[in-house]
Tab-separated table of C-alpha atoms and ligand atoms in Angstrom:
chain	number	residue	atom	x	y	z
A	1	UNK	CA	-18.675	34.992	98.630
A	2	UNK	CA	-21.427	34.284	101.625
A	3	UNK	CA	-20.956	31.682	104.719
A	4	UNK	CA	-22.902	29.040	102.732
A	5	UNK	CA	-20.771	29.269	99.194
A	6	UNK	CA	-17.888	28.920	101.416
A	7	UNK	CA	-19.099	25.469	102.985
A	8	UNK	CA	-20.563	24.300	99.524
A	9	UNK	CA	-16.757	25.088	97.631
A	10	UNK	CA	-14.629	23.467	101.237
A	11	UNK	CA	-17.132	19.990	101.381
A	12	UNK	CA	-16.649	19.762	97.304
A	13	UNK	CA	-12.710	20.118	98.156
A	14	UNK	CA	-13.004	17.645	100.924
A	15	UNK	CA	-14.869	15.579	98.396
A	16	UNK	CA	-12.781	15.600	95.744
A	17	UNK	CA	-9.670	14.781	98.380
A	18	UNK	CA	-11.582	11.792	99.511
A	19	UNK	CA	-12.369	10.537	96.053
A	20	UNK	CA	-8.467	10.967	94.891
A	21	UNK	CA	-6.992	9.264	98.132
A	22	UNK	CA	-6.559	5.313	97.930
A	23	UNK	CA	-6.476	3.314	101.395
A	24	UNK	CA	-3.628	1.123	101.680
A	25	UNK	CA	-3.069	-2.072	103.913
A	26	UNK	CA	0.512	-3.076	104.981
A	27	UNK	CA	0.168	-6.187	106.821
A	28	UNK	CA	3.345	-7.143	108.422
A	29	UNK	CA	4.150	-4.061	109.410
A	30	UNK	CA	6.760	-4.430	111.531
A	31	UNK	CA	9.272	-6.714	109.907
A	32	UNK	CA	12.037	-5.553	107.681
A	33	UNK	CA	10.171	-4.307	104.440
A	34	UNK	CA	6.700	-3.065	106.605
A	35	UNK	CA	9.157	-0.997	108.482
A	36	UNK	CA	10.595	0.586	105.484
A	37	UNK	CA	7.383	1.268	103.746
A	38	UNK	CA	6.490	3.277	106.635
A	39	UNK	CA	9.225	5.375	106.750
A	40	UNK	CA	8.607	6.366	103.218
A	41	UNK	CA	5.017	6.752	103.187
A	42	UNK	CA	5.536	10.840	102.728
A	43	UNK	CA	6.046	9.861	99.501
A	44	UNK	CA	2.545	8.960	98.457
A	45	UNK	CA	0.578	12.026	100.086
A	46	UNK	CA	-2.873	11.304	98.958
A	47	UNK	CA	-2.550	8.018	100.600
A	48	UNK	CA	-4.408	6.971	103.729
A	49	UNK	CA	-2.488	4.176	105.510
A	50	UNK	CA	-3.205	1.430	107.315
A	51	UNK	CA	0.214	-0.320	109.383
A	52	UNK	CA	-0.575	-3.385	111.065
A	53	UNK	CA	0.945	-6.794	112.401
A	54	UNK	CA	-0.205	-9.705	113.614
A	55	UNK	CA	-1.914	-8.382	116.700
A	56	UNK	CA	-3.747	-5.413	114.961
A	57	UNK	CA	-5.160	-7.576	111.763
A	58	UNK	CA	-4.094	-11.425	112.316
A	59	UNK	CA	-3.908	-12.641	107.922
A	60	UNK	CA	-4.328	-16.086	109.321
A	61	UNK	CA	-7.531	-15.320	110.779
A	62	UNK	CA	-10.590	-15.526	107.418
A	63	UNK	CA	-13.011	-13.542	109.592
A	64	UNK	CA	-10.688	-10.774	110.992
A	65	UNK	CA	-9.550	-10.061	107.528
A	66	UNK	CA	-12.588	-9.927	106.011
A	67	UNK	CA	-14.053	-7.996	108.405
A	68	UNK	CA	-11.247	-5.494	108.137
A	69	UNK	CA	-12.078	-5.354	104.511
A	70	UNK	CA	-15.688	-4.573	104.691
A	71	UNK	CA	-14.863	-1.386	107.678
A	72	UNK	CA	-11.890	-0.118	105.708
A	73	UNK	CA	-12.562	0.785	101.916
A	74	UNK	CA	-9.370	-0.769	100.770
A	75	UNK	CA	-8.229	-0.112	97.494
A	76	UNK	CA	-4.341	-1.705	97.843
A	77	UNK	CA	-3.018	-4.538	100.271
A	78	UNK	CA	0.853	-4.586	100.501
A	79	UNK	CA	1.182	-7.976	102.217
A	80	UNK	CA	4.590	-7.888	104.087
A	81	UNK	CA	3.423	-10.666	107.005
A	82	UNK	CA	5.265	-13.892	106.232
A	83	UNK	CA	6.727	-16.729	108.063
A	84	UNK	CA	10.714	-16.176	106.874
A	85	UNK	CA	12.795	-18.226	109.192
A	86	UNK	CA	14.211	-20.467	106.633
A	87	UNK	CA	15.728	-23.103	109.027
A	88	UNK	CA	13.329	-22.904	111.150
A	89	UNK	CA	10.821	-23.843	108.985
A	90	UNK	CA	11.853	-27.674	107.870
A	91	UNK	CA	10.434	-28.405	111.427
A	92	UNK	CA	7.730	-25.914	111.597
A	93	UNK	CA	6.162	-26.338	108.174
A	94	UNK	CA	2.522	-26.265	109.505
A	95	UNK	CA	3.293	-23.183	110.881
A	96	UNK	CA	5.168	-21.675	107.305
A	97	UNK	CA	2.088	-23.305	105.314
A	98	UNK	CA	-0.384	-21.312	107.573
A	99	UNK	CA	0.914	-17.722	107.242
A	100	UNK	CA	2.948	-18.124	103.467
A	101	UNK	CA	0.022	-19.676	101.607
A	102	UNK	CA	-3.170	-19.874	104.056
A	103	UNK	CA	-3.191	-16.827	105.150
A	104	UNK	CA	-2.383	-15.597	101.847
A	105	UNK	CA	-5.686	-17.285	100.294
A	106	UNK	CA	-7.441	-14.861	103.296
A	107	UNK	CA	-6.569	-12.136	101.489
A	108	UNK	CA	-6.578	-12.915	97.724
A	109	UNK	CA	-9.982	-13.799	98.744
A	110	UNK	CA	-10.804	-10.946	100.502
A	111	UNK	CA	-9.206	-8.696	97.809
A	112	UNK	CA	-10.991	-10.303	95.149
A	113	UNK	CA	-14.378	-9.768	96.838
A	114	UNK	CA	-13.880	-6.452	97.559
A	115	UNK	CA	-12.356	-5.537	94.467
A	116	UNK	CA	-8.446	-4.519	95.770
A	117	UNK	CA	-5.637	-4.561	94.249
A	118	UNK	CA	-3.367	-7.252	96.256
A	119	UNK	CA	0.420	-6.249	96.448
A	120	UNK	CA	2.340	-10.396	97.515
A	121	UNK	CA	5.963	-10.381	98.012
A	122	UNK	CA	7.641	-13.688	97.622
A	123	UNK	CA	11.125	-14.573	97.163
A	124	UNK	CA	14.023	-15.736	95.118
A	125	UNK	CA	13.959	-19.381	96.928
A	126	UNK	CA	11.166	-20.387	94.759
A	127	UNK	CA	13.567	-21.265	92.482
A	128	UNK	CA	16.204	-24.390	92.788
A	129	UNK	CA	19.505	-22.230	91.964
A	130	UNK	CA	20.847	-24.877	89.665
A	131	UNK	CA	20.819	-22.290	87.306
A	132	UNK	CA	23.476	-19.950	85.760
A	133	UNK	CA	21.735	-17.033	83.979
A	134	UNK	CA	19.438	-14.489	85.782
A	135	UNK	CA	16.118	-15.767	86.679
A	136	UNK	CA	13.339	-14.709	84.847
A	137	UNK	CA	9.348	-14.611	86.118
A	138	UNK	CA	8.606	-17.221	83.627
A	139	UNK	CA	11.112	-19.918	84.818
A	140	UNK	CA	10.528	-22.955	86.353
A	141	UNK	CA	10.089	-22.949	90.268
A	142	UNK	CA	11.355	-25.927	91.983
A	143	UNK	CA	12.020	-24.884	95.941
A	144	UNK	CA	14.091	-27.100	97.822
A	145	UNK	CA	13.505	-25.626	101.155
A	146	UNK	CA	10.094	-25.916	103.146
A	147	UNK	CA	10.504	-21.767	103.180
A	148	UNK	CA	10.586	-21.758	99.284
A	149	UNK	CA	7.750	-24.646	99.212
A	150	UNK	CA	5.727	-22.695	101.235
A	151	UNK	CA	6.600	-19.053	99.241
A	152	UNK	CA	5.825	-21.094	96.085
A	153	UNK	CA	2.549	-21.880	97.243
A	154	UNK	CA	1.129	-18.931	98.328
A	155	UNK	CA	2.089	-17.649	95.062
A	156	UNK	CA	-0.453	-20.057	93.479
A	157	UNK	CA	-2.713	-18.422	95.900
A	158	UNK	CA	-2.025	-15.157	95.670
A	159	UNK	CA	-2.713	-15.692	91.981
A	160	UNK	CA	-6.880	-15.766	92.735
A	161	UNK	CA	-6.663	-12.197	93.623
A	162	UNK	CA	-8.252	-10.536	90.295
A	163	UNK	CA	-5.581	-8.024	90.223
A	164	UNK	CA	-2.402	-8.010	91.763
A	165	UNK	CA	0.861	-8.868	91.614
A	166	UNK	CA	3.563	-10.742	93.145
A	167	UNK	CA	7.066	-9.448	93.519
A	168	UNK	CA	10.095	-11.626	93.925
A	169	UNK	CA	13.194	-9.965	95.976
A	170	UNK	CA	16.139	-11.714	97.700
A	171	UNK	CA	18.649	-11.037	100.497
A	172	UNK	CA	16.647	-8.445	102.099
A	173	UNK	CA	18.173	-6.387	104.728
A	174	UNK	CA	17.042	-3.416	106.659
A	175	UNK	CA	17.754	-1.149	109.506
A	176	UNK	CA	14.661	-2.845	111.127
A	177	UNK	CA	14.594	-6.792	112.426
A	178	UNK	CA	17.625	-9.038	112.105
A	179	UNK	CA	19.537	-9.866	109.222
A	180	UNK	CA	22.868	-10.513	107.432
A	181	UNK	CA	24.139	-7.147	107.981
A	182	UNK	CA	23.574	-6.814	112.030
A	183	UNK	CA	24.844	-10.023	111.930
A	184	UNK	CA	27.958	-9.386	110.516
A	185	UNK	CA	28.740	-6.792	112.032
A	186	UNK	CA	28.336	-8.075	115.417
A	187	UNK	CA	30.965	-10.688	114.789
A	188	UNK	CA	33.055	-8.330	112.601
A	189	UNK	CA	33.122	-6.529	116.110
A	190	UNK	CA	34.143	-9.342	118.261
A	191	UNK	CA	36.011	-12.013	116.183
A	192	UNK	CA	39.323	-11.155	113.971
A	193	UNK	CA	38.175	-13.568	111.136
A	194	UNK	CA	34.820	-14.650	110.275
A	195	UNK	CA	34.157	-17.956	107.289
A	196	UNK	CA	31.335	-17.374	104.971
A	197	UNK	CA	30.160	-19.101	102.140
A	198	UNK	CA	31.007	-17.763	98.515
A	199	UNK	CA	29.620	-20.455	96.237
A	200	UNK	CA	26.168	-18.992	97.140
A	201	UNK	CA	25.538	-16.307	94.445
A	202	UNK	CA	22.760	-13.633	94.300
A	203	UNK	CA	21.986	-9.996	94.850
A	204	UNK	CA	21.308	-8.409	98.226
A	205	UNK	CA	18.391	-5.956	98.188
A	206	UNK	CA	17.983	-3.012	100.528
A	207	UNK	CA	14.278	-3.414	102.254
A	208	UNK	CA	14.219	0.888	102.095
A	209	UNK	CA	14.860	0.527	97.865
A	210	UNK	CA	11.518	-1.876	97.705
A	211	UNK	CA	9.403	0.190	99.452
A	212	UNK	CA	10.231	3.388	97.503
A	213	UNK	CA	9.564	0.796	94.174
A	214	UNK	CA	6.411	-0.187	95.472
A	215	UNK	CA	4.936	3.609	96.342
A	216	UNK	CA	5.975	4.397	92.582
A	217	UNK	CA	4.622	1.325	91.134
A	218	UNK	CA	1.247	2.225	93.105
A	219	UNK	CA	-0.169	5.408	91.435
A	220	UNK	CA	0.695	3.336	87.938
A	221	UNK	CA	-2.054	0.733	88.621
A	222	UNK	CA	-4.981	2.786	88.278
A	223	UNK	CA	-6.060	1.495	84.490
A	224	UNK	CA	-4.374	-2.017	85.767
A	225	UNK	CA	-6.376	-4.966	83.485
A	226	UNK	CA	-3.446	-7.088	83.959
A	227	UNK	CA	-4.628	-9.606	86.210
A	228	UNK	CA	-2.191	-10.818	88.332
A	229	UNK	CA	1.430	-10.140	87.127
A	230	UNK	CA	4.946	-11.985	88.583
A	231	UNK	CA	7.664	-8.910	88.907
A	232	UNK	CA	11.250	-9.479	89.972
A	233	UNK	CA	13.255	-6.925	91.902
A	234	UNK	CA	16.313	-6.962	93.865
A	235	UNK	CA	19.287	-4.012	94.069
A	236	UNK	CA	21.366	-4.629	91.014
A	237	UNK	CA	24.495	-6.514	90.518
A	238	UNK	CA	25.771	-9.697	91.724
A	239	UNK	CA	27.772	-11.092	94.581
A	240	UNK	CA	28.295	-13.832	96.812
A	241	UNK	CA	27.469	-13.484	100.237
A	242	UNK	CA	31.374	-13.846	101.286
A	243	UNK	CA	31.597	-10.526	99.013
A	244	UNK	CA	28.763	-9.213	100.997
A	245	UNK	CA	30.374	-9.992	103.933
A	246	UNK	CA	33.522	-8.154	102.965
A	247	UNK	CA	31.537	-4.984	101.405
A	248	UNK	CA	29.989	-4.755	105.605
A	249	UNK	CA	32.790	-4.747	106.858
A	250	UNK	CA	34.550	-2.327	104.442
A	251	UNK	CA	31.785	-0.168	105.193
A	252	UNK	CA	31.202	-0.430	108.715
A	253	UNK	CA	35.208	0.503	109.164
A	254	UNK	CA	35.618	-2.982	111.225
A	255	UNK	CA	38.880	-4.842	110.744
A	256	UNK	CA	37.816	-8.659	110.616
A	257	UNK	CA	39.181	-10.657	107.966
A	258	UNK	CA	36.246	-12.651	106.219
A	259	UNK	CA	37.617	-15.988	105.030
A	260	UNK	CA	35.503	-17.455	101.826
A	261	UNK	CA	34.468	-21.146	102.724
A	262	UNK	CA	32.037	-23.962	101.066
A	263	UNK	CA	28.536	-23.991	101.574
A	264	UNK	CA	29.453	-28.090	102.413
A	265	UNK	CA	32.071	-26.992	105.142
A	266	UNK	CA	28.806	-24.820	106.786
A	267	UNK	CA	25.775	-26.899	106.848
A	268	UNK	CA	22.001	-25.346	107.573
A	269	UNK	CA	18.856	-27.687	108.245
A	270	UNK	CA	17.546	-25.594	104.845
A	271	UNK	CA	19.315	-26.154	101.693
A	272	UNK	CA	20.066	-22.854	99.785
A	273	UNK	CA	19.744	-22.054	96.640
A	274	UNK	CA	23.634	-21.759	95.024
A	275	UNK	CA	22.519	-19.140	92.036
A	276	UNK	CA	19.728	-16.892	93.034
A	277	UNK	CA	20.060	-14.198	90.971
A	278	UNK	CA	16.600	-12.046	89.677
A	279	UNK	CA	16.185	-10.656	86.367
A	280	UNK	CA	14.730	-7.233	87.006
A	281	UNK	CA	13.854	-6.063	83.543
A	282	UNK	CA	10.472	-6.971	83.422
A	283	UNK	CA	9.833	-4.535	86.085
A	284	UNK	CA	11.893	-2.019	85.570
A	285	UNK	CA	10.942	-1.462	81.823
A	286	UNK	CA	6.554	-1.431	82.950
A	287	UNK	CA	7.171	0.876	85.851
A	288	UNK	CA	9.825	3.137	84.654
A	289	UNK	CA	11.852	2.182	87.740
A	290	UNK	CA	16.048	2.961	87.929
A	291	UNK	CA	17.403	0.324	90.656
A	292	UNK	CA	20.600	1.156	92.704
A	293	UNK	CA	23.459	-1.049	92.429
A	294	UNK	CA	24.132	-3.779	96.072
A	295	UNK	CA	26.827	-1.389	97.072
A	296	UNK	CA	24.605	1.517	97.226
A	297	UNK	CA	22.457	-0.006	98.914
A	298	UNK	CA	24.053	-1.110	101.339
A	299	UNK	CA	25.668	2.744	102.149
A	300	UNK	CA	22.434	3.734	102.506
A	301	UNK	CA	21.296	1.650	105.169
A	302	UNK	CA	24.268	2.358	107.200
A	303	UNK	CA	24.099	5.916	106.622
A	304	UNK	CA	20.686	5.454	108.706
A	305	UNK	CA	22.135	3.054	110.895
A	306	UNK	CA	21.910	4.544	114.484
B	1	NAP	N1	14.378	-11.833	104.857
B	1	NAP	C1	14.772	-11.820	103.509
B	1	NAP	O1	16.228	-12.367	103.613
B	1	NAP	C2	13.520	-11.665	102.577
B	1	NAP	C3	14.770	-12.543	100.836
B	1	NAP	C4	13.527	-12.485	100.206
B	1	NAP	C5	11.885	-12.403	100.106
B	1	NAP	N2	11.382	-12.165	101.516
B	1	NAP	C6	10.074	-11.705	101.630
B	1	NAP	O2	9.945	-10.138	101.400
B	1	NAP	C7	8.904	-10.140	102.539
B	1	NAP	C8	9.138	-9.369	103.748
B	1	NAP	O3	10.349	-10.403	104.322
B	1	NAP	P1	10.961	-9.194	105.980
B	1	NAP	O4	12.232	-10.045	105.403
B	1	NAP	O5	10.270	-7.626	105.582
B	1	NAP	O6	9.655	-9.923	106.956
B	1	NAP	P2	9.998	-9.997	108.623
B	1	NAP	O7	10.502	-9.337	109.261
B	1	NAP	O8	10.215	-10.985	109.264
B	1	NAP	O9	8.501	-9.582	108.819
B	1	NAP	C9	7.485	-10.200	108.930
B	1	NAP	C10	6.074	-9.711	109.646
B	1	NAP	O10	5.045	-10.292	109.495
B	1	NAP	C11	4.768	-10.538	110.582
B	1	NAP	N3	3.833	-11.620	110.796
B	1	NAP	C12	3.832	-12.854	110.962
B	1	NAP	N4	2.790	-13.567	110.638
B	1	NAP	C13	1.968	-12.774	110.798
B	1	NAP	C14	0.409	-12.938	110.951
B	1	NAP	N5	0.003	-14.164	110.514
B	1	NAP	N6	-0.349	-12.167	110.575
B	1	NAP	C15	0.288	-10.135	109.994
B	1	NAP	N7	1.732	-10.665	110.401
B	1	NAP	C16	2.548	-11.867	110.840
B	1	NAP	C17	5.745	-10.918	111.649
B	1	NAP	O11	5.360	-10.753	112.691
B	1	NAP	P3	6.579	-11.914	114.071
B	1	NAP	O12	7.843	-11.173	113.623
B	1	NAP	O13	6.126	-11.606	115.360
B	1	NAP	O14	6.350	-13.356	113.328
B	1	NAP	C18	6.872	-9.736	111.209
B	1	NAP	O15	6.726	-8.155	112.270
B	1	NAP	C19	8.218	-11.611	102.986
B	1	NAP	O16	7.084	-12.538	102.724
B	1	NAP	C20	9.627	-12.571	102.939
B	1	NAP	O17	9.500	-13.629	102.532
B	1	NAP	C21	12.428	-11.793	102.479
């Protein structure tokens, strides 16, 4: 084969590889979910990733968002950027709305304009938590905390992206940032007993498992014509924060005794849902997912703890 023919074949291969590759923007990439997505990015070998946080791309800046979309031919955006300080949100309402709603509008608008698929992450806190059976995607939302209100309003604007999905998750933790597992371990090392509420029930979610699910879902979206859909994702099973704390102590080999208390004895600035278990039937069926139990999520996280 002569040199010219070889060059032609190679450029064709490169062109085909580019055609088959996809460009994915991850916002808020320094957070819990963003880091777990980064850690597992090898699951999508044909993808090119832009992992950004507020310093690289502040999603509150509409022009910067549009510029980013213009410069990089994006196929998917996974929006992990959020204001997640639930109690502080009661006081910092404008900031919570700016990040959890107005900034989401910037992303949705850019996605619609540039034919990009938006994956937006939301929360179980959009429900009032007065229910008694796992919440489905179609159930009425009635957030009671301002964080929940800001995320609920974020969902409304995320729906203006022409194609996309809103994934509601609950009780997220990971090996990155601060979360309930780290807090329990820290207290468990220094205290003999610890009081934890047992009347708030939900499902902990290891962000690594959510990240894996997102990377499994994306290759299935090529022929999507379903507009913007809502899905629920958490680990399997149900527990109270008390049960979760007991399991954290056990799996971390900590001797601290956990005592169950009622929420009325542990007041917080923002009200929490008493029951926020998510029904995951829709996401499991649509994308063929099998989801590990929350105790497996915890052991996987602890396995990777430095
Ligand atoms: N954590 C939970 O228990 C939980 C439960 C259910 C649902 N969720 C949802 O799951 C998603 C991921 O949560 P997470 O726990 O991974 O959040 P996280 O750890 O708080 O990460 C959010 C990231 O977004 C960044 N960010 C904030 N404002 C930004 C902006 N204007 N532009 C770009 N980046 C910005 C944050 O930076 P700074 O740290 O500098 O602000 C942070 O790195 C969120 O949508 C959250 O609402 C979380």
